[in-house]
mmCIF file of C-alpha atoms in Angstrom:
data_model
loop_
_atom_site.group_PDB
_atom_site.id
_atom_site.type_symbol
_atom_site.label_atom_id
_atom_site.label_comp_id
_atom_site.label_asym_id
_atom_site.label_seq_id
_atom_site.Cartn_x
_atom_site.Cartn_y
_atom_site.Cartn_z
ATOM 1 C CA UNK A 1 61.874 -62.524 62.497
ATOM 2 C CA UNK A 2 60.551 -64.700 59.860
ATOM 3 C CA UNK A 3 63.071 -67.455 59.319
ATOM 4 C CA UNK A 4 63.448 -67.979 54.968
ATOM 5 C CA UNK A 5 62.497 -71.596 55.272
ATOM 6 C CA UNK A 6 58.995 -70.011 56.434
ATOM 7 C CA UNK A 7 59.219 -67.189 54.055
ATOM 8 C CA UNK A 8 59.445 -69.874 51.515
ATOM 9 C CA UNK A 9 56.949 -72.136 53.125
ATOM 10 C CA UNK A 10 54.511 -69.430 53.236
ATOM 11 C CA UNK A 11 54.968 -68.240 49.750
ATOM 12 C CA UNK A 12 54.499 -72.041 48.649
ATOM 13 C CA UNK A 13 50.795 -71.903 50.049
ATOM 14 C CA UNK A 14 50.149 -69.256 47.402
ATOM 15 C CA UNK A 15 48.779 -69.703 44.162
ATOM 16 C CA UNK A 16 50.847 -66.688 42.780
ATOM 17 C CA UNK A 17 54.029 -68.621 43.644
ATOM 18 C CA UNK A 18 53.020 -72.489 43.821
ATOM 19 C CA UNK A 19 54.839 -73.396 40.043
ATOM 20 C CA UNK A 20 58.027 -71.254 41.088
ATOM 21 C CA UNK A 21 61.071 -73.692 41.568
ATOM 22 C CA UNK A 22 62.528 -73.740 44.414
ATOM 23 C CA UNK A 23 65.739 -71.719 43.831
ATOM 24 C CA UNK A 24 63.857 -68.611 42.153
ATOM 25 C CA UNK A 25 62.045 -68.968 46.126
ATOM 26 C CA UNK A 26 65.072 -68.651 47.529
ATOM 27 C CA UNK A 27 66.028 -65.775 46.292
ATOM 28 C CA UNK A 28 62.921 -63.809 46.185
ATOM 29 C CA UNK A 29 62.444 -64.438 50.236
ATOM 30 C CA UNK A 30 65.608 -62.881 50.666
ATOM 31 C CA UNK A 31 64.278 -59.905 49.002
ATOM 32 C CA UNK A 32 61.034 -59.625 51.060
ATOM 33 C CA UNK A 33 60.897 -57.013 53.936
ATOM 34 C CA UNK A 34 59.322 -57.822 57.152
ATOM 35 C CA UNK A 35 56.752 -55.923 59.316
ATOM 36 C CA UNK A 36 54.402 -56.272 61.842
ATOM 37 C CA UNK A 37 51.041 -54.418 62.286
ATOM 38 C CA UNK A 38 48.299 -54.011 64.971
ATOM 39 C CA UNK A 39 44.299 -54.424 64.291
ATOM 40 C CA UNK A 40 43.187 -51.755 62.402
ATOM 41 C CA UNK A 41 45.801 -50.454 60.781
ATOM 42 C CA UNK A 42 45.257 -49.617 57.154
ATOM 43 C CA UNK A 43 47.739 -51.644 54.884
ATOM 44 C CA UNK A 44 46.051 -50.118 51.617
ATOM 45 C CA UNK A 45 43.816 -46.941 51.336
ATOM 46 C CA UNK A 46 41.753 -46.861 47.869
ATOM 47 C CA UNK A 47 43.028 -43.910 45.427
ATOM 48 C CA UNK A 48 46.479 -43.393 47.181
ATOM 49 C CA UNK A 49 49.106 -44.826 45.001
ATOM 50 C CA UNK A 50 50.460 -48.167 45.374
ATOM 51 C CA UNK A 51 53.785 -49.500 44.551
ATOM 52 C CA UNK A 52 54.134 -53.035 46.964
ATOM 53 C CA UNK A 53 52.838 -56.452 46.975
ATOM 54 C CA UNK A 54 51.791 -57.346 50.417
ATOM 55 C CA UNK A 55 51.676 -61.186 51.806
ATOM 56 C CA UNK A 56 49.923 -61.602 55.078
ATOM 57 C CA UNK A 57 51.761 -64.434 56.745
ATOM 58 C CA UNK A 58 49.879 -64.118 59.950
ATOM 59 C CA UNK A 59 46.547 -62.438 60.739
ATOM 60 C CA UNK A 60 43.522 -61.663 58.876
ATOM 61 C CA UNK A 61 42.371 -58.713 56.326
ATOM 62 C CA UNK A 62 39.572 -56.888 55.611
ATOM 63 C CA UNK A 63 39.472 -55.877 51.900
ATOM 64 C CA UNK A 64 36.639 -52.954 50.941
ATOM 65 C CA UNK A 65 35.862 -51.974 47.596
ATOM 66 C CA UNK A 66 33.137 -49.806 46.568
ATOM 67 C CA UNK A 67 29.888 -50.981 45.297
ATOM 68 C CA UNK A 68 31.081 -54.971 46.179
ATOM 69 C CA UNK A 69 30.678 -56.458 49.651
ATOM 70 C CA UNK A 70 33.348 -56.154 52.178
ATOM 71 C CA UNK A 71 36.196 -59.562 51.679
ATOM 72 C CA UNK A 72 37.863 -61.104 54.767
ATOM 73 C CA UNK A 73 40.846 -63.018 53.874
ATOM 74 C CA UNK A 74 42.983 -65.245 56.154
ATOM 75 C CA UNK A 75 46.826 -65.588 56.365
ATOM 76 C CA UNK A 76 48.314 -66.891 54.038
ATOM 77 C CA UNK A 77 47.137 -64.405 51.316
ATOM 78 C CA UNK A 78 48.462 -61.225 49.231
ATOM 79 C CA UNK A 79 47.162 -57.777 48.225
ATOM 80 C CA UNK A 80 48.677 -55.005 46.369
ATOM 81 C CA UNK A 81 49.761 -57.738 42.713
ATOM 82 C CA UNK A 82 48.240 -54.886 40.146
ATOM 83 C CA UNK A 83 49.983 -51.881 41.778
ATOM 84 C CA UNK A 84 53.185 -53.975 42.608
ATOM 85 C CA UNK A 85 53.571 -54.681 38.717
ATOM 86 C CA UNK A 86 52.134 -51.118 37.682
ATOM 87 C CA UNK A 87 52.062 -48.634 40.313
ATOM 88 C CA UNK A 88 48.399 -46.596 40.022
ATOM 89 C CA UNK A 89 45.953 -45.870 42.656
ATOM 90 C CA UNK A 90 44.365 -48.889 44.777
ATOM 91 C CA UNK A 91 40.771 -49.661 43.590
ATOM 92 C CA UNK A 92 40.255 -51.325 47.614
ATOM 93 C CA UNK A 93 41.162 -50.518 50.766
ATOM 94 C CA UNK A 94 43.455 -53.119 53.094
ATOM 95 C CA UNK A 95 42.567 -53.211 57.121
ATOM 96 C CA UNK A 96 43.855 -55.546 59.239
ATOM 97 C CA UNK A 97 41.354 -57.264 61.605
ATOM 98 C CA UNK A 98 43.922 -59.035 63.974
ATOM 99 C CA UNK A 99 47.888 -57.949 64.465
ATOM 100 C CA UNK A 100 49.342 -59.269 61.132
ATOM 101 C CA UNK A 101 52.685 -60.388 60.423
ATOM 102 C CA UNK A 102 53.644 -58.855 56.563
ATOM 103 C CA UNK A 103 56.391 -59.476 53.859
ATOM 104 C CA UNK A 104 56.359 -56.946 51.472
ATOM 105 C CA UNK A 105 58.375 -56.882 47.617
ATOM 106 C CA UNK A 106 58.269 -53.499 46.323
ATOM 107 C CA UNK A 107 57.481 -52.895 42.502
ATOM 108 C CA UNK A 108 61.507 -52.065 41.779
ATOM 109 C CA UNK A 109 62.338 -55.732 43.525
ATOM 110 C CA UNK A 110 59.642 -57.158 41.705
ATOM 111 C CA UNK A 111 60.254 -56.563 38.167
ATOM 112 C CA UNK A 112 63.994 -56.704 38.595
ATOM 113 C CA UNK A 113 62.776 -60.247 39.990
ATOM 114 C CA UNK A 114 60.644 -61.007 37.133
ATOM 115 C CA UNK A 115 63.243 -60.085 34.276
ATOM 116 C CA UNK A 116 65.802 -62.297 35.936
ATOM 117 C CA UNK A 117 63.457 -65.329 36.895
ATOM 118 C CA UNK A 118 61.754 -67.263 34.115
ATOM 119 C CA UNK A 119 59.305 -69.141 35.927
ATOM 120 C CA UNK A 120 58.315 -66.661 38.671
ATOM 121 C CA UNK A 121 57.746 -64.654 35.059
ATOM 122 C CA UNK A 122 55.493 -67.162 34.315
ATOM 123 C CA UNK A 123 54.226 -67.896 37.306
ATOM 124 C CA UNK A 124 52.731 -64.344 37.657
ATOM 125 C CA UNK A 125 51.635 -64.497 34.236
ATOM 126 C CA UNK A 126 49.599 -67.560 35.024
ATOM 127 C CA UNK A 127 48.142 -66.402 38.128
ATOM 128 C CA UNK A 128 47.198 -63.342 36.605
ATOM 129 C CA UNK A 129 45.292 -65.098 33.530
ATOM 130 C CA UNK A 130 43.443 -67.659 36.179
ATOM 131 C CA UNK A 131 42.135 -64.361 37.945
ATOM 132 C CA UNK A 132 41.015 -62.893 34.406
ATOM 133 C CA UNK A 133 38.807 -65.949 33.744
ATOM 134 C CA UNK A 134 36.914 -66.317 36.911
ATOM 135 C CA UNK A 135 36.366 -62.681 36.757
#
């Protein structure tokens, strides 16, 4: 079990979550679920709905979207922000390459989180315009 010092740790190291104080932390890593995943299982599958934001605490990922070369990402990192704010069909599919230890925040949790918590609010909001401009 993930302790919530290193569920807070852990969401520090993101950029989604680096400008959150420390009490909105607090309360959003008690509301993170925990799983744990062999290699090559599929976290996301492209066109199936999503409805979860997924933080990879340990492992790595391999992220596949067509027409763009194949993304490996090591823990820390997230996947699943778009459909965890508004649930659609994944543009990417999600494979683990190693076991991978997961928190996951589903979209209900998350906006109940963001209407309550100013600066995760704007902490998303940031993230989320940084990712517009290098795009």
């Amino acid at each position: 079990m993930i302790l919530t010092l290193e569920r807070i740790l852990t969401l520090k190291q993101l950029e989604l979550f680096a400008a959150v104080d420390e009490e909105a932390l607090i309360e959003l890593a008690g509301q993170l679920t925990e799983s744990e995943v062999p290699a090559g299982h599929t976290l996301l599958a492209a066109g199936t709905l999503g409805r979860e934001l997924i933080i990879c605490v340990e492992g790595q990922l391999r992220i596949e979207q067509a027409g763009k070369p194949a993304e490996v990402h090591d823990a820390p990192c997230l996947v699943g922000l778009l459909t965890a704010l508004d649930p659609h069909p994944h543009q990417a599919s999600v494979t683990t390459l190693t076991p991978c230890r997961l928190l996951r925040l589903d979209h209900d949790t998350l906006v109940n989180e963001l209407l309550i918590n100013n600066t995760l609010a704007c902490g998303v909001i940031r993230y989320l315009v940084r990712q517009a401009r290098q795009a």
